[in-house]
JSON list of C-alpha atoms in Angstrom, two decimals:
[
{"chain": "A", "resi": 92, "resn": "UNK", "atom": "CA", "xyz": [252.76, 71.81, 98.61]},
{"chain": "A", "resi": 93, "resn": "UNK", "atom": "CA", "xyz": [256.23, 71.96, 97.79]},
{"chain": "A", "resi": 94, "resn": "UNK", "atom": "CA", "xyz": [257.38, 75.46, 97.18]},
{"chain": "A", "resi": 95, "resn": "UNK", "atom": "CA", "xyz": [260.71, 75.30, 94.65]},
{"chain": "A", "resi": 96, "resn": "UNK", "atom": "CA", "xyz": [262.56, 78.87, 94.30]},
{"chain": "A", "resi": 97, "resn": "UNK", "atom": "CA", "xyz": [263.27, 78.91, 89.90]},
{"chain": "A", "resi": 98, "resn": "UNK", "atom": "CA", "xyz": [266.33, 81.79, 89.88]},
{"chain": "A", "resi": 99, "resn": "UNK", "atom": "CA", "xyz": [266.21, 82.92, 86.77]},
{"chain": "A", "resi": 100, "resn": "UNK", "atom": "CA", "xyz": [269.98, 83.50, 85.58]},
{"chain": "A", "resi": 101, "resn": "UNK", "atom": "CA", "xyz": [269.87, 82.83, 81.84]},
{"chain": "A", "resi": 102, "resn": "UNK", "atom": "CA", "xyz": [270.99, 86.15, 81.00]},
{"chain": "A", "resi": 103, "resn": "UNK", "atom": "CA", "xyz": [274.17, 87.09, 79.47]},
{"chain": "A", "resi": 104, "resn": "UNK", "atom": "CA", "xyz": [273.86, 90.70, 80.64]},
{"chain": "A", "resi": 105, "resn": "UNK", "atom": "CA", "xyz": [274.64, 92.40, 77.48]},
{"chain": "A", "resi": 106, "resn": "UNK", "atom": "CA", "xyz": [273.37, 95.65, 79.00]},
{"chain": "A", "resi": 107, "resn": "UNK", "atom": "CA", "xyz": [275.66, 95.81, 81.58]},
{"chain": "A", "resi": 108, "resn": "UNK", "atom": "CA", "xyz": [278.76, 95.81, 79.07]},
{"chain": "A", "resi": 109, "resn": "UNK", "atom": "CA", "xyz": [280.80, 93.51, 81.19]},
{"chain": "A", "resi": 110, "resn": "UNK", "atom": "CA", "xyz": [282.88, 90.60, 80.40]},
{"chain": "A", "resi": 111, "resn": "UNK", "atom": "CA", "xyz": [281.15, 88.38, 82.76]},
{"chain": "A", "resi": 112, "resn": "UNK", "atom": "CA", "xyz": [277.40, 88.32, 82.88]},
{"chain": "A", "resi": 113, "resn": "UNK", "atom": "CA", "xyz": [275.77, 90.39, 85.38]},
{"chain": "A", "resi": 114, "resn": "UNK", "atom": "CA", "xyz": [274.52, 87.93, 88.08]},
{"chain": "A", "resi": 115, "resn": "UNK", "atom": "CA", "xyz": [278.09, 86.81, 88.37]},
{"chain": "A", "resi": 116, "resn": "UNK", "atom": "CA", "xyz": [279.11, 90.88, 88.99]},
{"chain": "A", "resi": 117, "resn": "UNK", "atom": "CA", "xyz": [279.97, 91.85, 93.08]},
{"chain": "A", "resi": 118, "resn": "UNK", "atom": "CA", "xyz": [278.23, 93.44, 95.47]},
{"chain": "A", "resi": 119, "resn": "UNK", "atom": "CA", "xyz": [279.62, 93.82, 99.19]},
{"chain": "A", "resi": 120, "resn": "UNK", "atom": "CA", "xyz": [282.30, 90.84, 97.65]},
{"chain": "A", "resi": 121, "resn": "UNK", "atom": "CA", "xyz": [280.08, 88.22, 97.19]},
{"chain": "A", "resi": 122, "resn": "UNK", "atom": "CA", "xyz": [278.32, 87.40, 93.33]},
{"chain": "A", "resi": 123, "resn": "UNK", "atom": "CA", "xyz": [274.47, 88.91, 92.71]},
{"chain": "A", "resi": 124, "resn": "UNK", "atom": "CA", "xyz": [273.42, 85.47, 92.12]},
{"chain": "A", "resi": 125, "resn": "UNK", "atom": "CA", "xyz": [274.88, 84.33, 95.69]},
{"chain": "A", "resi": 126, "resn": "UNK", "atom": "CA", "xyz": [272.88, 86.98, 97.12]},
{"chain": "A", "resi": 127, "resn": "UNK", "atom": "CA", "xyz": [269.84, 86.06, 95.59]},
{"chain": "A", "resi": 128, "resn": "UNK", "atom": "CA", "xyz": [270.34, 82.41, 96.24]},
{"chain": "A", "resi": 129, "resn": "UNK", "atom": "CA", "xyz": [271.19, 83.15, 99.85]},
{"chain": "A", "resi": 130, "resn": "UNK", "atom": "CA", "xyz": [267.71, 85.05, 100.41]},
{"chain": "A", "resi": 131, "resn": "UNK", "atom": "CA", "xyz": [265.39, 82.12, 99.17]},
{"chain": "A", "resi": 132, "resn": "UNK", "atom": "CA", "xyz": [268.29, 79.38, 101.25]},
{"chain": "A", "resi": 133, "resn": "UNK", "atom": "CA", "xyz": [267.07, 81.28, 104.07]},
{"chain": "A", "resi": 134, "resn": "UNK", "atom": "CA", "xyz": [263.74, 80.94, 104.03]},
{"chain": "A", "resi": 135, "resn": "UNK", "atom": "CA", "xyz": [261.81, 78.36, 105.96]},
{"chain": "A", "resi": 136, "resn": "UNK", "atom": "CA", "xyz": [258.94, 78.28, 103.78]},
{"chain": "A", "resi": 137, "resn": "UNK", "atom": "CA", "xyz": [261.54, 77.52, 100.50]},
{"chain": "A", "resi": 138, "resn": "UNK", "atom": "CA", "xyz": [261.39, 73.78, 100.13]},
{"chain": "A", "resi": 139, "resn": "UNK", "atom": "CA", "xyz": [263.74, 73.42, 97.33]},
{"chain": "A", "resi": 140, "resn": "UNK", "atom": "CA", "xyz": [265.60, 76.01, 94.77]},
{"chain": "A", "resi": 141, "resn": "UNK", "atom": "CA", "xyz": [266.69, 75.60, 90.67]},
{"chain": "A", "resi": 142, "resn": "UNK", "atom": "CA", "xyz": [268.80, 77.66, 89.13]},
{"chain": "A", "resi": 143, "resn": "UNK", "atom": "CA", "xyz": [268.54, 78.00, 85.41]},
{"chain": "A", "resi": 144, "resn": "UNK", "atom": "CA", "xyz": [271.94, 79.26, 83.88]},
{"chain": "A", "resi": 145, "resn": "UNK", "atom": "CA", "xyz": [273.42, 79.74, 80.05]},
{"chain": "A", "resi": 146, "resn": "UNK", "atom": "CA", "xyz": [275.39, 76.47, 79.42]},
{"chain": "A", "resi": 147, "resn": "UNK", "atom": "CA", "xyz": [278.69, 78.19, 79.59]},
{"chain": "A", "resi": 148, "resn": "UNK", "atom": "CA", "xyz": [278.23, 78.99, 83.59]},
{"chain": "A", "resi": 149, "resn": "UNK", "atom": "CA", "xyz": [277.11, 75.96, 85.29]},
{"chain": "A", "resi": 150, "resn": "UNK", "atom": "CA", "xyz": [280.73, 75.27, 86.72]},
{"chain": "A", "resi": 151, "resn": "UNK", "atom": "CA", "xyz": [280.59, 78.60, 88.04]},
{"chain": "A", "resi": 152, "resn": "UNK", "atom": "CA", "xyz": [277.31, 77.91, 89.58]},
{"chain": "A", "resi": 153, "resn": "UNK", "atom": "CA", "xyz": [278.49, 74.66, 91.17]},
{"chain": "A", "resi": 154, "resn": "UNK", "atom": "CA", "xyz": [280.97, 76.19, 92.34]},
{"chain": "A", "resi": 155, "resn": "UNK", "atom": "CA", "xyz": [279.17, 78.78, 94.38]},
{"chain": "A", "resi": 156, "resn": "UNK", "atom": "CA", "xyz": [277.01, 76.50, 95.29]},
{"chain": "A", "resi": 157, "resn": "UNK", "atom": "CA", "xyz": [279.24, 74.25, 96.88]},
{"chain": "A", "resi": 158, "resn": "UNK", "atom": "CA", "xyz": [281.54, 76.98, 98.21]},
{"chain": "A", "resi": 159, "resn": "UNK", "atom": "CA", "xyz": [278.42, 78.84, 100.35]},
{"chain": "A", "resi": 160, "resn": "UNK", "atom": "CA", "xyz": [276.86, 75.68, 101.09]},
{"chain": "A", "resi": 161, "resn": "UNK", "atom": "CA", "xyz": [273.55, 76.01, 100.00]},
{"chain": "A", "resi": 162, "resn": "UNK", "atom": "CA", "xyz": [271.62, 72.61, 100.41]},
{"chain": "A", "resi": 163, "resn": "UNK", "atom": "CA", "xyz": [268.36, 74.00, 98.92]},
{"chain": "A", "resi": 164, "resn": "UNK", "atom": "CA", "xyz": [269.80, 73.90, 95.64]},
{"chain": "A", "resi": 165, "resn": "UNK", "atom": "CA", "xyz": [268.95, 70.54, 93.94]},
{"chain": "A", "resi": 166, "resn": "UNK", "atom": "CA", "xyz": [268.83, 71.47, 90.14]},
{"chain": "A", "resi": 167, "resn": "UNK", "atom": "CA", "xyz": [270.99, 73.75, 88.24]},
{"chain": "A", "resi": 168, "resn": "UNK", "atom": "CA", "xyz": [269.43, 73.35, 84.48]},
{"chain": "A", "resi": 169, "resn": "UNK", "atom": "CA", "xyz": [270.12, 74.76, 81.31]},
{"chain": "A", "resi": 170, "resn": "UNK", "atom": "CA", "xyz": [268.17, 78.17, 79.75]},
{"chain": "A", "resi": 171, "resn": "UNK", "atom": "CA", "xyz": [267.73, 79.04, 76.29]},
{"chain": "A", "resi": 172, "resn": "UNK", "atom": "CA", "xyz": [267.97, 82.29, 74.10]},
{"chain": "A", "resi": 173, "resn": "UNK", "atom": "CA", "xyz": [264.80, 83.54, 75.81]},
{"chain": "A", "resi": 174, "resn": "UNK", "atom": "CA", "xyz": [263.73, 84.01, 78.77]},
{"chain": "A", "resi": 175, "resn": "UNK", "atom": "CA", "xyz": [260.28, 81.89, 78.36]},
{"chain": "A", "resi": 176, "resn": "UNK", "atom": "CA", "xyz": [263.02, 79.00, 77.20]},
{"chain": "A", "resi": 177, "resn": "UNK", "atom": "CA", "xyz": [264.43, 79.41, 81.50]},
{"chain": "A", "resi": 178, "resn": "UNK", "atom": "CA", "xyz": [260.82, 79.26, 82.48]},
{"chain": "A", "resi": 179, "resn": "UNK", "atom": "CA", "xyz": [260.13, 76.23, 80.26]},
{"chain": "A", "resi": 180, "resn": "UNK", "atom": "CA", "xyz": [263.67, 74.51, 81.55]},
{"chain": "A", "resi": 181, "resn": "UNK", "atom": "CA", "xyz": [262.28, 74.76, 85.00]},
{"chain": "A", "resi": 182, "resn": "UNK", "atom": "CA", "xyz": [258.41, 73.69, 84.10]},
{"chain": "A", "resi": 183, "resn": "UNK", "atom": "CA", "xyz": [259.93, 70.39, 82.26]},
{"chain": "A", "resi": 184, "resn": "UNK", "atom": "CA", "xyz": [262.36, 69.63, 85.21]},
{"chain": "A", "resi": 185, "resn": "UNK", "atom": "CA", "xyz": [259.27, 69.39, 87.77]},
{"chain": "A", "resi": 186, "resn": "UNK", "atom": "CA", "xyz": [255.82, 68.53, 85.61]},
{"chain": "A", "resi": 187, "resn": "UNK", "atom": "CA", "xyz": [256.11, 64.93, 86.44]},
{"chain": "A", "resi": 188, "resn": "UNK", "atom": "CA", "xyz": [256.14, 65.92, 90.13]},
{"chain": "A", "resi": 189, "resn": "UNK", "atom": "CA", "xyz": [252.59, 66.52, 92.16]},
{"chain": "A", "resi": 190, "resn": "UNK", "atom": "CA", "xyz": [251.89, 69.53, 94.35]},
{"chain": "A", "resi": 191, "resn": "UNK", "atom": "CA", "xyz": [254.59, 71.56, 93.44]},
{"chain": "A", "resi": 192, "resn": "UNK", "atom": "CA", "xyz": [254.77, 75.44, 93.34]},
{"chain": "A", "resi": 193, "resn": "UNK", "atom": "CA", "xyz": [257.38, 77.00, 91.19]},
{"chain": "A", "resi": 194, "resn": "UNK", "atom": "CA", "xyz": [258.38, 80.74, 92.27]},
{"chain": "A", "resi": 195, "resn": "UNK", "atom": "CA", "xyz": [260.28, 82.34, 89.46]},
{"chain": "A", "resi": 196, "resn": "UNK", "atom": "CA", "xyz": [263.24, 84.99, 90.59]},
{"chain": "A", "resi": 197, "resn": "UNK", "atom": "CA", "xyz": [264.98, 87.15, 88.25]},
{"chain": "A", "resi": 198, "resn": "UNK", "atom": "CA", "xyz": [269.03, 86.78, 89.24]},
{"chain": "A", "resi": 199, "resn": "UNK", "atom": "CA", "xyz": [269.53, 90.08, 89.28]},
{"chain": "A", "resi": 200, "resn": "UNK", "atom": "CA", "xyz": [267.24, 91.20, 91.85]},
{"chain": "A", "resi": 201, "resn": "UNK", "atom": "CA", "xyz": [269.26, 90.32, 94.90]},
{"chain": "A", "resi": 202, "resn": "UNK", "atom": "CA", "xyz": [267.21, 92.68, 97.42]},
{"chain": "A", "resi": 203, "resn": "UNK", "atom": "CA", "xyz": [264.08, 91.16, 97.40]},
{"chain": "A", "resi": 204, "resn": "UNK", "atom": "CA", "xyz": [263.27, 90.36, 100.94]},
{"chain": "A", "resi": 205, "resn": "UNK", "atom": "CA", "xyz": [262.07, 87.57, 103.64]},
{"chain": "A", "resi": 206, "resn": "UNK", "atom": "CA", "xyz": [258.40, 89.52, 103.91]},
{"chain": "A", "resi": 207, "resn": "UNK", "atom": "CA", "xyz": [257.76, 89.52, 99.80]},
{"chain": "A", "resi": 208, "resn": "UNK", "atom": "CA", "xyz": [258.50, 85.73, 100.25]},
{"chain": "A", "resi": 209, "resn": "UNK", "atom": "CA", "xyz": [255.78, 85.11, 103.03]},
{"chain": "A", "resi": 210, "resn": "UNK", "atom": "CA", "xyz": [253.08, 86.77, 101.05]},
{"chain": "A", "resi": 211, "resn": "UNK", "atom": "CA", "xyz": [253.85, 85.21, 98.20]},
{"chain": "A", "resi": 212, "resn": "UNK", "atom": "CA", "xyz": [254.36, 81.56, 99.60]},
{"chain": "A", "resi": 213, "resn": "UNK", "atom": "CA", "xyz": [250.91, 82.72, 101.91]},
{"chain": "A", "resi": 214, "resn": "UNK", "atom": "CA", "xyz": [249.18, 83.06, 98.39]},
{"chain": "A", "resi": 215, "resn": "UNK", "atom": "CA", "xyz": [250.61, 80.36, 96.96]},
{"chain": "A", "resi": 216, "resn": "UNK", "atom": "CA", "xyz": [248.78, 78.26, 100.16]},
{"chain": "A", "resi": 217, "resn": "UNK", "atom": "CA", "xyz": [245.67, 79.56, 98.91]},
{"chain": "A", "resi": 218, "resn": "UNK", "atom": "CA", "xyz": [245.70, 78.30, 95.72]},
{"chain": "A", "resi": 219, "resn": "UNK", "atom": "CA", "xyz": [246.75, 81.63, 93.65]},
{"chain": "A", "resi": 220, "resn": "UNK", "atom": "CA", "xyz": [248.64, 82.54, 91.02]},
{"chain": "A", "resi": 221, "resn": "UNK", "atom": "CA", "xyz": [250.86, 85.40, 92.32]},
{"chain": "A", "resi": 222, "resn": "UNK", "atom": "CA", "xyz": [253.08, 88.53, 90.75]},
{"chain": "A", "resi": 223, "resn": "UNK", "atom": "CA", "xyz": [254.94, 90.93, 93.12]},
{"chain": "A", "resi": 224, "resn": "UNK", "atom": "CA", "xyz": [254.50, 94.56, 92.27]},
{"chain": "A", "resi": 225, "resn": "UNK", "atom": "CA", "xyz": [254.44, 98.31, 93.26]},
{"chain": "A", "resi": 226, "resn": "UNK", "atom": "CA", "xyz": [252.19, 101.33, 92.62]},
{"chain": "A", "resi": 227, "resn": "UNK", "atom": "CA", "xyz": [253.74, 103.42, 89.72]},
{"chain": "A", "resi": 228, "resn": "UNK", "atom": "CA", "xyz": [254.94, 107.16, 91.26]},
{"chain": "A", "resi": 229, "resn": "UNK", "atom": "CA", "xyz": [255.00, 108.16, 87.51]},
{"chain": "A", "resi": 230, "resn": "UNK", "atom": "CA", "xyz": [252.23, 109.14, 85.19]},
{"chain": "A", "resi": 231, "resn": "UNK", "atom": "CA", "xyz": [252.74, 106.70, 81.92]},
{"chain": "A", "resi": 232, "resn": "UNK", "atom": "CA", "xyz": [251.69, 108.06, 78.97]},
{"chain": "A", "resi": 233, "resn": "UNK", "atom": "CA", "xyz": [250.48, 105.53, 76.42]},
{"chain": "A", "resi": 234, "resn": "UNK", "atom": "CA", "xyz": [251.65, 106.48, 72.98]},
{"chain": "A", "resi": 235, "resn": "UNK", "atom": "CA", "xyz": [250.16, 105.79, 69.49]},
{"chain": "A", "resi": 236, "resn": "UNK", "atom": "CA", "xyz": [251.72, 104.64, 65.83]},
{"chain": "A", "resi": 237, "resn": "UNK", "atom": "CA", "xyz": [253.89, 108.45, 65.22]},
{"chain": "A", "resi": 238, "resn": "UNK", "atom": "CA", "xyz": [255.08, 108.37, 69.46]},
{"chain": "A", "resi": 239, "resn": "UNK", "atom": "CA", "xyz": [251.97, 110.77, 70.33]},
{"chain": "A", "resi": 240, "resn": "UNK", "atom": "CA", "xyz": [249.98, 111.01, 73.40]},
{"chain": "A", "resi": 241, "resn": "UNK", "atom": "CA", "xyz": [247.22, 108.58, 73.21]},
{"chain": "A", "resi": 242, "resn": "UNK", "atom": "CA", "xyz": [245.79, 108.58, 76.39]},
{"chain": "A", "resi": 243, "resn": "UNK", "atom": "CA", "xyz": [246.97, 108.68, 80.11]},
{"chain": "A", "resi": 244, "resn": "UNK", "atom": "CA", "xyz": [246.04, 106.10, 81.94]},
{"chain": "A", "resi": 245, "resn": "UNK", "atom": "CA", "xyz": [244.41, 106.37, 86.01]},
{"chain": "A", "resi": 246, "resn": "UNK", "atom": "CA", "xyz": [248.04, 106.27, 87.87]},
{"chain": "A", "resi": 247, "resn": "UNK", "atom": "CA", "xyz": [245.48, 104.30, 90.95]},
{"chain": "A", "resi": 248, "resn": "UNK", "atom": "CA", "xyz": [245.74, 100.80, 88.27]},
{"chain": "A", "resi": 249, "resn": "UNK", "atom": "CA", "xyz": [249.41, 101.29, 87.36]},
{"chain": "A", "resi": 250, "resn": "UNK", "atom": "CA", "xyz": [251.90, 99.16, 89.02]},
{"chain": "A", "resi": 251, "resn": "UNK", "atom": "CA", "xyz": [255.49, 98.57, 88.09]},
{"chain": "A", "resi": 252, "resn": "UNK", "atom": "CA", "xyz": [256.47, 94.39, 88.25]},
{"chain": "A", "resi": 253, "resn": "UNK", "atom": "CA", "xyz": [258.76, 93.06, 89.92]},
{"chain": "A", "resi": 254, "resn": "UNK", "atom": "CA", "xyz": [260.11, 89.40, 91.05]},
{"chain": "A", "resi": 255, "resn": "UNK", "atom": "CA", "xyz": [259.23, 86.66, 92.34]},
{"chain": "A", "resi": 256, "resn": "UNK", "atom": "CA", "xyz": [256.13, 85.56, 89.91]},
{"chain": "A", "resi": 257, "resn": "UNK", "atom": "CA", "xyz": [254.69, 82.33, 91.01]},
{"chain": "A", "resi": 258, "resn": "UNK", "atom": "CA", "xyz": [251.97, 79.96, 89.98]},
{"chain": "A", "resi": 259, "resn": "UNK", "atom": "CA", "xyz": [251.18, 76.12, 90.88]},
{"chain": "A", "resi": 260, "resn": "UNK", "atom": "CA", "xyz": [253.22, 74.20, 88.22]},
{"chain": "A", "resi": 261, "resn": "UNK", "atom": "CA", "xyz": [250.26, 72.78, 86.58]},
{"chain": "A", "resi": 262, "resn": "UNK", "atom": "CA", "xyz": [249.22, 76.15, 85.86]},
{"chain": "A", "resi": 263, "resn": "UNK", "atom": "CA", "xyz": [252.14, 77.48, 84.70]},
{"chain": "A", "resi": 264, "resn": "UNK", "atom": "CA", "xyz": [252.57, 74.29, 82.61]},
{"chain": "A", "resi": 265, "resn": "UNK", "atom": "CA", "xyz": [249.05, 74.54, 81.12]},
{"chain": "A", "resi": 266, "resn": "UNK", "atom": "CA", "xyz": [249.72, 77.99, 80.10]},
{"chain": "A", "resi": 267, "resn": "UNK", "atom": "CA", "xyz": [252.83, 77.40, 77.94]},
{"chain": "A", "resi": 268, "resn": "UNK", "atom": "CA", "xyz": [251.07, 74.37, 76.57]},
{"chain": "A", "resi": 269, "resn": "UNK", "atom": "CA", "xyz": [248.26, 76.60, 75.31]},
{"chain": "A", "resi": 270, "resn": "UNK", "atom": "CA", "xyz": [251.44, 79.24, 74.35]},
{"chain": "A", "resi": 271, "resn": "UNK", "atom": "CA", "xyz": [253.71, 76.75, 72.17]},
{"chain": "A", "resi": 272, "resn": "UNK", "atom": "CA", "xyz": [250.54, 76.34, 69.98]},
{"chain": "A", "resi": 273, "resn": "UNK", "atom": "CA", "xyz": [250.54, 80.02, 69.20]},
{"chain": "A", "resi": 274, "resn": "UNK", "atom": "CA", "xyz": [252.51, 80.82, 66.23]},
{"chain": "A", "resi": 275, "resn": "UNK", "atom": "CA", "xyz": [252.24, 83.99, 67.13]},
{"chain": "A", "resi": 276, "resn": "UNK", "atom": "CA", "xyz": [253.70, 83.72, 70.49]},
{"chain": "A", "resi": 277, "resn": "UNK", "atom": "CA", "xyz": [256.27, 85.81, 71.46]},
{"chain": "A", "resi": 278, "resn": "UNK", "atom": "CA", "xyz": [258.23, 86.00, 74.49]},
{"chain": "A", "resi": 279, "resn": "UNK", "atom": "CA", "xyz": [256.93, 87.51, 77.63]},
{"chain": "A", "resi": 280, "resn": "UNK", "atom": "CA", "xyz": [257.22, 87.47, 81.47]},
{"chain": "A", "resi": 281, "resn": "UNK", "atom": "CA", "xyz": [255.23, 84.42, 83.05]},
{"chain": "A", "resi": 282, "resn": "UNK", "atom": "CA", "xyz": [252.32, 86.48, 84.16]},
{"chain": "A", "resi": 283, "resn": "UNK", "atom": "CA", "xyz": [251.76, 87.48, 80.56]},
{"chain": "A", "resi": 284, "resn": "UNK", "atom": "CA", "xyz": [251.54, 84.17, 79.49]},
{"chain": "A", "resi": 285, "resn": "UNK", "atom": "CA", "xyz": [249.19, 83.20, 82.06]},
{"chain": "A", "resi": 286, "resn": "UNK", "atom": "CA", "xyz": [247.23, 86.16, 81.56]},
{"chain": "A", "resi": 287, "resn": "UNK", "atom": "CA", "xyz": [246.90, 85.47, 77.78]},
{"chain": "A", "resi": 288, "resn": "UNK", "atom": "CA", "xyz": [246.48, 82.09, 77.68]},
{"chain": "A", "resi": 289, "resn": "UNK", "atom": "CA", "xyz": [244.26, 81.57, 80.76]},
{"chain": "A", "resi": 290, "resn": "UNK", "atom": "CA", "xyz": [242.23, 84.61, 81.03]},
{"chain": "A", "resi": 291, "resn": "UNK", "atom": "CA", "xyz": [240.29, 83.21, 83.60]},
{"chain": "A", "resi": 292, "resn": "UNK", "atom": "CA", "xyz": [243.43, 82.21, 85.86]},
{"chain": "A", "resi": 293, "resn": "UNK", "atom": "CA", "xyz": [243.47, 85.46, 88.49]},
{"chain": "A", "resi": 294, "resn": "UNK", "atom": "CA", "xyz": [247.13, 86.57, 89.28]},
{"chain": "A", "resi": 295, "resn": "UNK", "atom": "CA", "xyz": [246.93, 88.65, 92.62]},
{"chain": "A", "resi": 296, "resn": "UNK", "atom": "CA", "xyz": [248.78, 91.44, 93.51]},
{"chain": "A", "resi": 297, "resn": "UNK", "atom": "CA", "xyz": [251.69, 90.91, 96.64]},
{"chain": "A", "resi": 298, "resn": "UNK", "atom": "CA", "xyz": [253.39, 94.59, 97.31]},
{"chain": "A", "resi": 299, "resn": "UNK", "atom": "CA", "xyz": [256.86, 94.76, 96.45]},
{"chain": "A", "resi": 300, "resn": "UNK", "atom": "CA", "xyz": [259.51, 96.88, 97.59]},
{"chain": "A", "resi": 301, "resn": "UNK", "atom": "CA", "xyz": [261.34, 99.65, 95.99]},
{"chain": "A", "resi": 302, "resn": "UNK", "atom": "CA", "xyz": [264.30, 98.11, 97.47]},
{"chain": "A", "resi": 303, "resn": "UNK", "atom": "CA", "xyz": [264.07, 95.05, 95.37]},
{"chain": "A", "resi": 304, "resn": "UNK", "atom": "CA", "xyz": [266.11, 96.72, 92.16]},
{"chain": "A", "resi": 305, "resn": "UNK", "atom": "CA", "xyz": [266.55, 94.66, 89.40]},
{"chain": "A", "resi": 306, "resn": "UNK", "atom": "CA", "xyz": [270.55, 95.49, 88.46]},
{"chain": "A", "resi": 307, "resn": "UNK", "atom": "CA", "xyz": [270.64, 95.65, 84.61]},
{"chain": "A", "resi": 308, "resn": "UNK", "atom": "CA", "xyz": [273.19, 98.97, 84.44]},
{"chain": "A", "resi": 309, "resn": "UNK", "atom": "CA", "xyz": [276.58, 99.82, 85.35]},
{"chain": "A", "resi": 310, "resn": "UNK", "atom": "CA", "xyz": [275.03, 102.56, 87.66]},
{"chain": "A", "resi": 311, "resn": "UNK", "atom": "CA", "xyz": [272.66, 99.70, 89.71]},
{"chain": "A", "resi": 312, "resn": "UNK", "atom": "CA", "xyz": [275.75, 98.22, 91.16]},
{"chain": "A", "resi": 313, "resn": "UNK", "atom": "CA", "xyz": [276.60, 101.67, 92.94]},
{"chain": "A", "resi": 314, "resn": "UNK", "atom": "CA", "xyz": [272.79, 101.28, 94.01]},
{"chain": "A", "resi": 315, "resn": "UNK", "atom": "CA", "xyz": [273.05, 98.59, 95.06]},
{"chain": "A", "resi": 316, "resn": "UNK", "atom": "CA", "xyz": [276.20, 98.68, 97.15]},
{"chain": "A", "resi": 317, "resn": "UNK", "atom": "CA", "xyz": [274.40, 101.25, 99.40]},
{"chain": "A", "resi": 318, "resn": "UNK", "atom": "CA", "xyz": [271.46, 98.94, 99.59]},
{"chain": "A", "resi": 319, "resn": "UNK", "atom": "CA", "xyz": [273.31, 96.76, 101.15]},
{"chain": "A", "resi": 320, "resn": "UNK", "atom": "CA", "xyz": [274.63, 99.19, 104.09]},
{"chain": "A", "resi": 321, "resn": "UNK", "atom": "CA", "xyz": [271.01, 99.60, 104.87]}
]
């Protein structure tokens, strides 16, 4: 199977308040994106990586690109307002293709590291459909209609999601099929798609790392500037 890294940089950071989007922000002097980019270049088990970018930045991807020398990267594509419209960029740019896995990476999660990628390329050998996550510390309350407490649920089946999420393309592919129908469709991760539109499709479970931060804030770039001296 060919495994293709999708990074997800669509975004145009409006969170973060800055005049560039975030991925394009510094860490340790080089961009987010570069260090995400870098990460999946590395690995051995990484046949190929897309990039999906706003319109407006593909010279500046190109340009990093070129200037770091990463040969994995064979597609830089267009997103769209949402980030389903990324997924869908990527799903379109490789469904003519057989035995292809697509792992989708948020941008802006630049930490995530060479032992998330085995287990989830080690799944992805087995046939699964994968999501990267970590046990919740936090008790979540779920709320009702007026922001009461509803109920609590057991802490043992919470787990906050992270990046990469990755599924054979033909799964992935059938899933927003069966989504695009929906008029009622909305927007959502790709795991939620899957899990709505093939129930019966299992995503497992690879632990994450509290290290791999997604950087959506001002404050994450501090963060993440002493992840880096780690």
């Amino acid at each position: 199977m060919k495994n293709v890294a999708v990074i997800l940089a669509g975004g145009t950071g409006k969170r973060m308040g800055a005049y560039l989007p975030k991925q394009f922000l510094k860490i340790a002097g080089k961009s987010i994106i570069e260090h995400s980019i870098a990460i999946f270049e590395k690995h051995t088990g990484i046949s190929e990586i897309c990039v999906v970018i706003h319109s407006n930045f593909v010279a500046d991807v190109e340009r990093i690109v070129k200037e770091a020398g990463f040969s994995k990267v064979r597609k830089i594509l267009c997103g769209g307002k949402e980030r389903s419209d990324s997924s869908l960029a990527a799903i379109s740019a490789y469904e003519k293709e057989l035995n292809v896995n697509l792992i989708f990476h948020d941008a802006v999660r630049p930490f995530v590291n060479q032992g998330i990628i085995d287990d989830v390329v080690s799944c992805l050998a087995e046939g699964k459909s994968v999501a990267v996550a970590i046990p919740s510390t936090d008790t979540i309350f779920r709320l009702n209609d007026v922001k009461c407490i509803e109920s609590v649920p057991p802490r043992d089946y919470l787990y906050r999601a992270q990046t990469p999420q990755a599924f054979s393309c033909e799964t992935i592919k059938k899933a927003y099929h069966l989504a695009l129908k929906d008029p009622n469709f909305k927007a959502s991760d790709d795991c939620g798609v899957v899990l709505k539109y093939l129930p019966k499709e299992p995503i497992h479970i690879v632990e994450g790392d509290e290290k791999n931060i997604k950087i959506t804030f001002e404050q994450d770039l501090a963060k993440g500037e002493n992840l880096i001296d780690l």
